[in-house]
Amino acid sequence: MAKSAVLKIPADIEYRAIGNAFGLMIATAGLLAGTMVQQRSFEYWPEDIVTILIVAWLLFRLFRNLLSTMTAYKDLPPRRLVRIHSEAPSMAHEHLVAGQIPAVTSPSPDQVVEAVARRLDEKRAKAEKSNKFTN
């Protein structure tokens, strides 16, 4: 009896690969700022050993995550677009009513003058009512 190999796919496998890539980029920047690059000699590697180890560790993790991502998605079929079928396919386009946005009308200069005059009259009446009108 043959056992089928079940590959457990972590939910955040892509994020791990992206995180390791960015970590490797930052660690590589630290290595480029190290003593080996400044002195242009591999003889100074003991001074940059921590950065070298971090770069090697992140490179290994990135490689492992990329391999697991490729093997996880190797056997999956490509994604297909799912079309949503409408509930009433027999409905003709003539019966549909399209919503219309009313046209925006700007007031004419006469309407603006009338509205301002009306507001002034309202303010005058309110001021006379409260006895604060001084004219």
N, CA, C and O of each residue as an XYZ file, in Angstrom:
540
protein
N       0.834     -1.158      0.000
C       0.000      0.000      0.000
C       0.894      1.241      0.000
O       1.758      1.401      0.863
N       0.672      2.111     -0.978
C       1.513      3.293     -1.123
C       0.910      4.457     -0.346
O      -0.288      4.727     -0.434
N       1.741      5.125      0.400
C       1.295      6.293      1.152
C       1.437      7.522      0.264
O       2.460      7.725     -0.389
N       0.393      8.329      0.255
C       0.475      9.560     -0.530
C       1.161     10.627      0.301
O       0.871     10.800      1.485
N       2.051     11.319     -0.322
C       2.801     12.371      0.378
C       1.944     13.629      0.435
O       1.587     14.199     -0.596
N       1.626     14.045      1.629
C       0.829     15.236      1.821
C       1.773     16.375      2.170
O       2.527     16.297      3.141
N       1.726     17.424      1.377
C       2.593     18.576      1.595
C       1.811     19.623      2.372
O       0.800     20.139      1.895
N       2.282     19.928      3.556
C       1.625     20.929      4.383
C       2.103     22.314      3.952
O       3.289     22.633      4.033
N       1.162     23.119      3.498
C       1.485     24.459      3.011
C       1.138     25.472      4.092
O      -0.029     25.586      4.468
N       2.119     26.208      4.600
C       1.793     27.257      5.569
C       0.976     28.366      4.900
O       1.127     28.633      3.708
N       0.129     28.989      5.673
C      -0.746     30.023      5.118
C       0.029     31.266      4.704
O      -0.394     31.987      3.800
N       1.160     31.526      5.358
C       1.901     32.759      5.081
C       3.211     32.488      4.354
O       4.206     33.171      4.600
N       3.227     31.503      3.463
C       4.490     31.102      2.829
C       5.042     32.215      1.931
O       6.257     32.397      1.846
N       4.161     32.953      1.268
C       4.641     34.037      0.406
C       5.215     35.180      1.236
O       6.217     35.793      0.868
N       4.558     35.456      2.367
C       5.035     36.542      3.223
C       6.387     36.200      3.848
O       7.224     37.080      4.051
N       6.592     34.937      4.148
C       7.892     34.528      4.689
C       8.986     34.745      3.647
O      10.067     35.237      3.968
N       8.700     34.375      2.403
C       9.700     34.556      1.345
C       9.991     36.041      1.135
O      11.147     36.434      0.977
N       8.949     36.860      1.132
C       9.149     38.307      0.948
C       9.908     38.894      2.135
O      10.797     39.725      1.952
N       9.566     38.470      3.345
C      10.266     38.957      4.535
C      11.727     38.563      4.540
O      12.590     39.366      4.896
N      12.016     37.315      4.143
C      13.416     36.888      4.078
C      14.173     37.647      2.995
O      15.357     37.942      3.158
N      13.499     37.965      1.886
C      14.166     38.730      0.828
C      14.538     40.133      1.323
O      15.643     40.612      1.069
N      13.622     40.777      2.022
C      13.924     42.108      2.554
C      14.987     42.040      3.649
O      15.858     42.907      3.723
N      14.921     41.022      4.493
C      15.954     40.852      5.517
C      17.321     40.626      4.900
O      18.319     41.167      5.374
N      17.368     39.822      3.837
C      18.633     39.592      3.139
C      19.150     40.880      2.518
O      20.354     41.136      2.514
N      18.243     41.683      1.996
C      18.654     42.960      1.405
C      19.255     43.883      2.471
O      20.267     44.539      2.223
N      18.644     43.936      3.638
C      19.152     44.790      4.713
C      20.482     44.254      5.235
O      21.404     45.029      5.490
N      20.591     42.927      5.397
C      21.845     42.336      5.878
C      22.963     42.529      4.860
O      24.118     42.733      5.236
N      22.630     42.465      3.584
C      23.639     42.701      2.548
C      24.105     44.151      2.584
O      25.282     44.434      2.361
N      23.186     45.068      2.864
C      23.595     46.473      2.997
C      24.545     46.634      4.180
O      25.486     47.425      4.112
N      24.310     45.898      5.258
C      25.225     45.941      6.401
C      26.578     45.355      6.057
O      27.611     45.840      6.519
N      26.569     44.313      5.245
C      27.841     43.717      4.820
C      28.610     44.666      3.904
O      29.836     44.750      3.976
N      27.886     45.378      3.046
C      28.552     46.336      2.162
C      29.132     47.516      2.931
O      30.084     48.149      2.473
N      28.568     47.812      4.089
C      29.092     48.903      4.913
C      30.162     48.415      5.875
O      30.687     49.198      6.666
N      30.491     47.136      5.818
C      31.453     46.558      6.752
C      32.899     46.852      6.391
O      33.194     47.551      5.421
N      33.783     46.301      7.194
C      35.222     46.551      7.061
C      35.802     45.895      5.812
O      36.701     46.458      5.186
N      35.306     44.712      5.437
C      35.852     44.025      4.258
C      35.709     44.877      3.007
O      36.630     44.969      2.194
N      34.546     45.500      2.862
C      34.321     46.312      1.658
C      35.090     47.624      1.759
O      35.627     48.105      0.761
N      35.146     48.201      2.943
C      35.866     49.462      3.094
C      37.359     49.292      2.854
O      37.998     50.155      2.252
N      37.916     48.173      3.329
C      39.348     47.926      3.149
C      39.648     47.172      1.852
O      40.812     47.007      1.486
N      38.626     46.724      1.169
C      38.747     45.984     -0.098
C      39.671     44.777      0.043
O      40.575     44.568     -0.766
N      39.421     43.980      1.101
C      40.232     42.804      1.339
C      39.421     41.782      2.126
O      38.686     42.133      3.050
N      39.565     40.491      1.742
C      38.884     39.426      2.466
C      39.605     39.077      3.768
O      39.106     38.269      4.552
N      40.739     39.661      3.999
C      41.496     39.378      5.222
C      40.796     39.931      6.464
O      41.146     39.549      7.581
N      39.820     40.820      6.296
C      39.127     41.434      7.416
C      37.803     40.723      7.715
O      36.946     41.299      8.386
N      37.612     39.491      7.237
C      36.358     38.784      7.443
C      36.024     38.534      8.908
O      34.839     38.501      9.238
N      36.981     38.356      9.805
C      36.581     38.143     11.208
C      35.849     39.350     11.819
O      35.055     39.185     12.745
N      36.108     40.540     11.313
C      35.439     41.725     11.838
C      33.985     41.800     11.369
O      33.153     42.444     12.008
N      33.689     41.144     10.258
C      32.332     41.150      9.714
C      31.665     39.787      9.842
O      30.739     39.487      9.089
N      32.108     38.968     10.764
C      31.607     37.600     10.860
C      30.123     37.552     11.216
O      29.408     36.685     10.715
N      29.644     38.454     12.060
C      28.226     38.454     12.445
C      27.356     38.779     11.236
O      26.339     38.125     11.005
N      27.750     39.775     10.476
C      26.998     40.145      9.281
C      27.045     39.035      8.249
O      26.041     38.771      7.588
N      28.185     38.378      8.096
C      28.305     37.272      7.150
C      27.381     36.125      7.566
O      26.722     35.521      6.721
N      27.334     35.829      8.851
C      26.456     34.758      9.335
C      24.986     35.107      9.142
O      24.186     34.244      8.780
N      24.631     36.344      9.376
C      23.238     36.767      9.161
C      22.870     36.661      7.688
O      21.786     36.184      7.354
N      23.762     37.102      6.801
C      23.499     37.004      5.366
C      23.364     35.540      4.957
O      22.456     35.197      4.200
N      24.247     34.674      5.443
C      24.184     33.262      5.088
C      22.893     32.628      5.615
O      22.256     31.845      4.911
N      22.506     32.964      6.851
C      21.295     32.387      7.431
C      20.047     32.837      6.667
O      19.177     32.017      6.374
N      19.948     34.139      6.341
C      18.797     34.645      5.593
C      18.783     34.114      4.164
O      17.713     33.867      3.608
N      19.956     33.938      3.565
C      20.016     33.366      2.221
C      19.515     31.927      2.230
O      18.792     31.514      1.323
N      19.896     31.163      3.252
C      19.414     29.786      3.374
C      17.904     29.748      3.570
O      17.218     28.947      2.934
N      17.377     30.607      4.446
C      15.933     30.633      4.682
C      15.174     31.060      3.447
O      14.115     30.506      3.150
N      15.705     32.055      2.706
C      15.048     32.495      1.485
C      15.036     31.381      0.453
O      14.018     31.152     -0.201
N      16.148     30.690      0.301
C      16.231     29.582     -0.642
C      15.236     28.485     -0.257
O      14.525     27.959     -1.113
N      15.190     28.142      1.033
C      14.265     27.104      1.498
C      12.813     27.520      1.279
O      11.998     26.701      0.853
N      12.478     28.769      1.561
C      11.105     29.233      1.358
C      10.725     29.277     -0.113
O       9.600     28.935     -0.478
N      11.660     29.698     -0.960
C      11.354     29.716     -2.391
C      11.143     28.302     -2.920
O      10.242     28.069     -3.725
N      11.967     27.359     -2.473
C      11.778     25.974     -2.913
C      10.449     25.408     -2.426
O       9.740     24.751     -3.189
N      10.110     25.652     -1.183
C       8.839     25.134     -0.677
C       7.653     25.810     -1.356
O       6.625     25.170     -1.576
N       7.780     27.091     -1.689
C       6.704     27.773     -2.408
C       6.529     27.189     -3.798
O       5.404     26.964     -4.244
N       7.639     26.943     -4.487
C       7.535     26.385     -5.843
C       6.980     24.965     -5.820
O       6.178     24.611     -6.683
N       7.385     24.145     -4.856
C       6.847     22.791     -4.796
C       5.404     22.790     -4.329
O       4.638     21.909     -4.718
N       5.010     23.752     -3.507
C       3.624     23.800     -3.045
C       2.674     24.163     -4.174
O       1.566     23.634     -4.257
N       3.103     25.052     -5.029
C       2.223     25.511     -6.092
C       2.478     24.818     -7.425
O       1.857     25.161     -8.431
N       3.368     23.865     -7.438
C       3.685     23.168     -8.685
C       2.488     22.355     -9.168
O       2.184     22.365    -10.361
N       1.810     21.658     -8.276
C       0.739     20.757     -8.655
C      -0.634     21.413     -8.682
O      -1.605     20.791     -9.115
N      -0.732     22.642     -8.232
C      -2.026     23.309     -8.229
C      -2.378     23.777     -9.631
O      -1.505     24.246    -10.361
N      -3.640     23.657    -10.021
C      -4.039     24.162    -11.342
C      -4.020     25.686    -11.329
O      -4.164     26.301    -10.272
N      -3.845     26.292    -12.487
C      -3.847     27.764    -12.517
C      -5.223     28.293    -12.147
O      -6.241     27.640    -12.373
N      -5.230     29.460    -11.588
C      -6.494     30.066    -11.171
C      -7.311     30.429    -12.401
O      -6.791     30.942    -13.392
N      -8.569     30.155    -12.311
C      -9.491     30.501    -13.403
C     -10.455     31.560    -12.885
O     -10.795     31.607    -11.703
N     -10.875     32.394    -13.802
C     -11.843     33.415    -13.438
C     -13.214     32.771    -13.300
O     -13.652     32.029    -14.179
N     -13.873     33.053    -12.218
C     -15.202     32.523    -11.990
C     -16.196     33.575    -12.433
O     -16.193     34.704    -11.942
N     -17.043     33.190    -13.364
C     -18.065     34.127    -13.846
C     -19.337     33.908    -13.056
O     -19.775     32.776    -12.851
N     -19.907     34.980    -12.627
C     -21.136     34.906    -11.862
C     -22.297     35.005    -12.840
O     -22.429     35.980    -13.580
N     -23.123     33.987    -12.826
C     -24.283     33.983    -13.707
C     -25.411     34.737    -13.029
O     -25.653     34.586    -11.832
N     -26.093     35.548    -13.813
C     -27.175     36.343    -13.244
C     -28.387     35.456    -12.985
O     -28.541     34.405    -13.607
N     -29.239     35.883    -12.071
C     -30.421     35.118    -11.701
C     -31.466     35.123    -12.815
O     -32.166     34.131    -13.018
N     -31.569     36.219    -13.522
C     -32.581     36.327    -14.567
C     -31.915     36.574    -15.913
O     -31.811     37.722    -16.343
N     -31.464     35.529    -16.582
C     -30.790     35.753    -17.853
C     -31.745     36.118    -18.986
O     -31.304     36.610    -20.024
N     -33.061     35.883    -18.805
C     -33.997     36.165    -19.882
C     -34.459     37.612    -19.901
O     -35.210     38.004    -20.794
N     -34.032     38.400    -18.950
C     -34.455     39.792    -18.870
C     -33.837     40.584    -20.010
O     -32.617     40.580    -20.182
N     -34.652     41.250    -20.775
C     -34.173     42.015    -21.925
C     -33.623     43.356    -21.462
O     -33.999     43.862    -20.405
N     -32.751     43.912    -22.243
C     -32.129     45.184    -21.888
C     -33.117     46.341    -21.984
O     -32.891     47.390    -21.382
N     -34.206     46.174    -22.727
C     -35.165     47.266    -22.873
C     -35.900     47.532    -21.573
O     -36.371     48.646    -21.346
N     -36.006     46.521    -20.711
C     -36.751     46.675    -19.475
C     -35.909     47.290    -18.358
O     -36.446     47.655    -17.312
N     -34.641     47.403    -18.561
C     -33.775     47.964    -17.539
C     -33.850     49.481    -17.555
O     -33.874     50.113    -18.611
N     -33.886     50.039    -16.376
C     -33.913     51.490    -16.256
C     -32.565     51.910    -15.686
O     -32.185     51.496    -14.591
N     -31.860     52.722    -16.429
C     -30.562     53.195    -15.981
C     -30.762     54.433    -15.121
O     -31.557     55.311    -15.455
N     -30.042     54.493    -14.024
C     -30.127     55.658    -13.156
C     -29.461     56.856    -13.805
O     -28.418     56.737    -14.448
N     -30.075     57.995    -13.627
C     -29.520     59.207    -14.221
C     -29.260     60.218    -13.121
O     -30.066     60.387    -12.206
N     -28.146     60.873    -13.223
C     -27.792     61.922    -12.283
C     -28.323     63.230    -12.848
O     -28.060     63.565    -14.003
N     -29.067     63.966    -12.037
C     -29.607     65.222    -12.569
C     -28.480     66.210    -12.861
O     -27.442     66.229    -12.201
N     -28.731     67.014    -13.865
C     -27.733     67.998    -14.254
C     -27.614     69.068    -13.171
O     -28.613     69.505    -12.598
N     -26.395     69.474    -12.905
C     -26.141     70.498    -11.897
C     -26.332     71.857    -12.555
O     -25.677     72.199    -13.539
N     -27.250     72.612    -11.979
C     -27.500     73.942    -12.542
C     -26.893     74.980    -11.610
O     -27.035     74.904    -10.390
N     -26.235     75.924    -12.196
C     -25.678     77.013    -11.391
C     -26.684     78.158    -11.425
O     -27.307     78.413    -12.456
N     -26.841     78.840    -10.307
C     -27.835     79.920    -10.269
C     -27.390     81.099    -11.142
O     -26.205     81.385    -11.308
N     -28.395     81.749    -11.677
C     -28.111     82.925    -12.509
C     -27.761     84.100    -11.590
O     -28.041     84.051    -10.392
N     -27.164     85.131    -12.131
C     -26.818     86.293    -11.289
C     -28.047     86.927    -10.636
O     -27.960     87.419     -9.511
N     -29.200     86.923    -11.333
C     -30.414     87.494    -10.749
C     -30.873     86.673     -9.545
O     -31.324     87.237     -8.549
N     -30.759     85.335     -9.631
C     -31.155     84.486     -8.518
C     -30.240     84.701     -7.319
O     -30.695     84.668     -6.175
N     -28.966     84.920     -7.574
C     -28.020     85.170     -6.488
C     -28.352     86.480     -5.793
O     -28.333     86.547     -4.564
N     -28.654     87.517     -6.553
C     -28.987     88.824     -5.980
C     -30.270     88.714     -5.152
O     -30.357     89.288     -4.067
N     -31.276     87.972     -5.663
C     -32.526     87.804     -4.927
C     -32.295     87.059     -3.611
O     -32.868     87.421     -2.584
N     -31.439     85.998     -3.639
C     -31.174     85.227     -2.424
C     -30.438     86.074     -1.392
O     -30.721     85.967     -0.199
N     -29.508     86.906     -1.824
C     -28.766     87.775     -0.903
C     -29.701     88.836     -0.317
O     -29.652     89.131      0.877
N     -30.549     89.401     -1.171
C     -31.487     90.413     -0.689
C     -32.456     89.804      0.325
O     -32.787     90.440      1.326
N     -32.916     88.567      0.069
C     -33.819     87.891      0.991
C     -33.137     87.636      2.335
O     -33.756     87.813      3.384
N     -31.898     87.232      2.314
C     -31.174     86.997      3.573
C     -30.963     88.289      4.351
O     -31.089     88.309      5.575
N     -30.643     89.374      3.636
C     -30.471     90.660      4.305
C     -31.772     91.122      4.948
O     -31.775     91.636      6.067
N     -32.889     90.931      4.224
C     -34.186     91.316      4.781
C     -34.510     90.483      6.019
O     -35.054     91.005      6.992
N     -34.174     89.176      5.986
C     -34.428     88.310      7.138
C     -33.590     88.754      8.331
O     -34.080     88.776      9.460
N     -32.330     89.108      8.087
C     -31.464     89.568      9.179
C     -31.964     90.889      9.749
O     -31.931     91.090     10.963
N     -32.436     91.807      8.871
C     -32.964     93.088      9.338
C     -34.208     92.882     10.192
O     -34.383     93.520     11.230
N     -35.069     91.976      9.734
C     -36.302     91.720     10.483
C     -35.977     91.099     11.834
O     -36.612     91.429     12.837
N     -35.014     90.223     11.869
C     -34.617     89.580     13.119
C     -33.995     90.601     14.064
O     -34.245     90.572     15.269
N     -33.173     91.515     13.509
C     -32.535     92.538     14.339
C     -33.575     93.528     14.873
O     -33.487     93.941     16.029
N     -34.561     93.916     14.049
C     -35.603     94.823     14.505
C     -36.443     94.170     15.591
O     -36.891     94.827     16.531
N     -36.647     92.869     15.446
C     -37.430     92.145     16.419
C     -36.738     92.114     17.780
O     -37.391     92.169     18.822
N     -35.427     92.027     17.759
C     -34.703     91.982     19.033
C     -34.177     93.353     19.450
O     -33.396     93.450     20.396
N     -34.591     94.409     18.762
C     -34.218     95.806     19.069
C     -32.705     96.037     19.042
O     -32.176     96.786     19.863
N     -32.059     95.439     18.166
C     -30.625     95.668     18.035
C     -30.309     96.365     16.714
O     -29.137     96.496     16.362
N     -31.274     96.794     16.012
C     -31.049     97.434     14.716
C     -30.708     98.890     14.947
O     -31.486     99.623     15.557
N     -29.551     99.316     14.466
C     -29.114    100.698     14.645
C     -28.887    101.306     13.284
O     -27.870    101.039     12.644
N     -29.827    102.124     12.831
C     -29.691    102.812     11.567
C     -30.538    104.035     11.507
O     -30.538    104.738     10.496
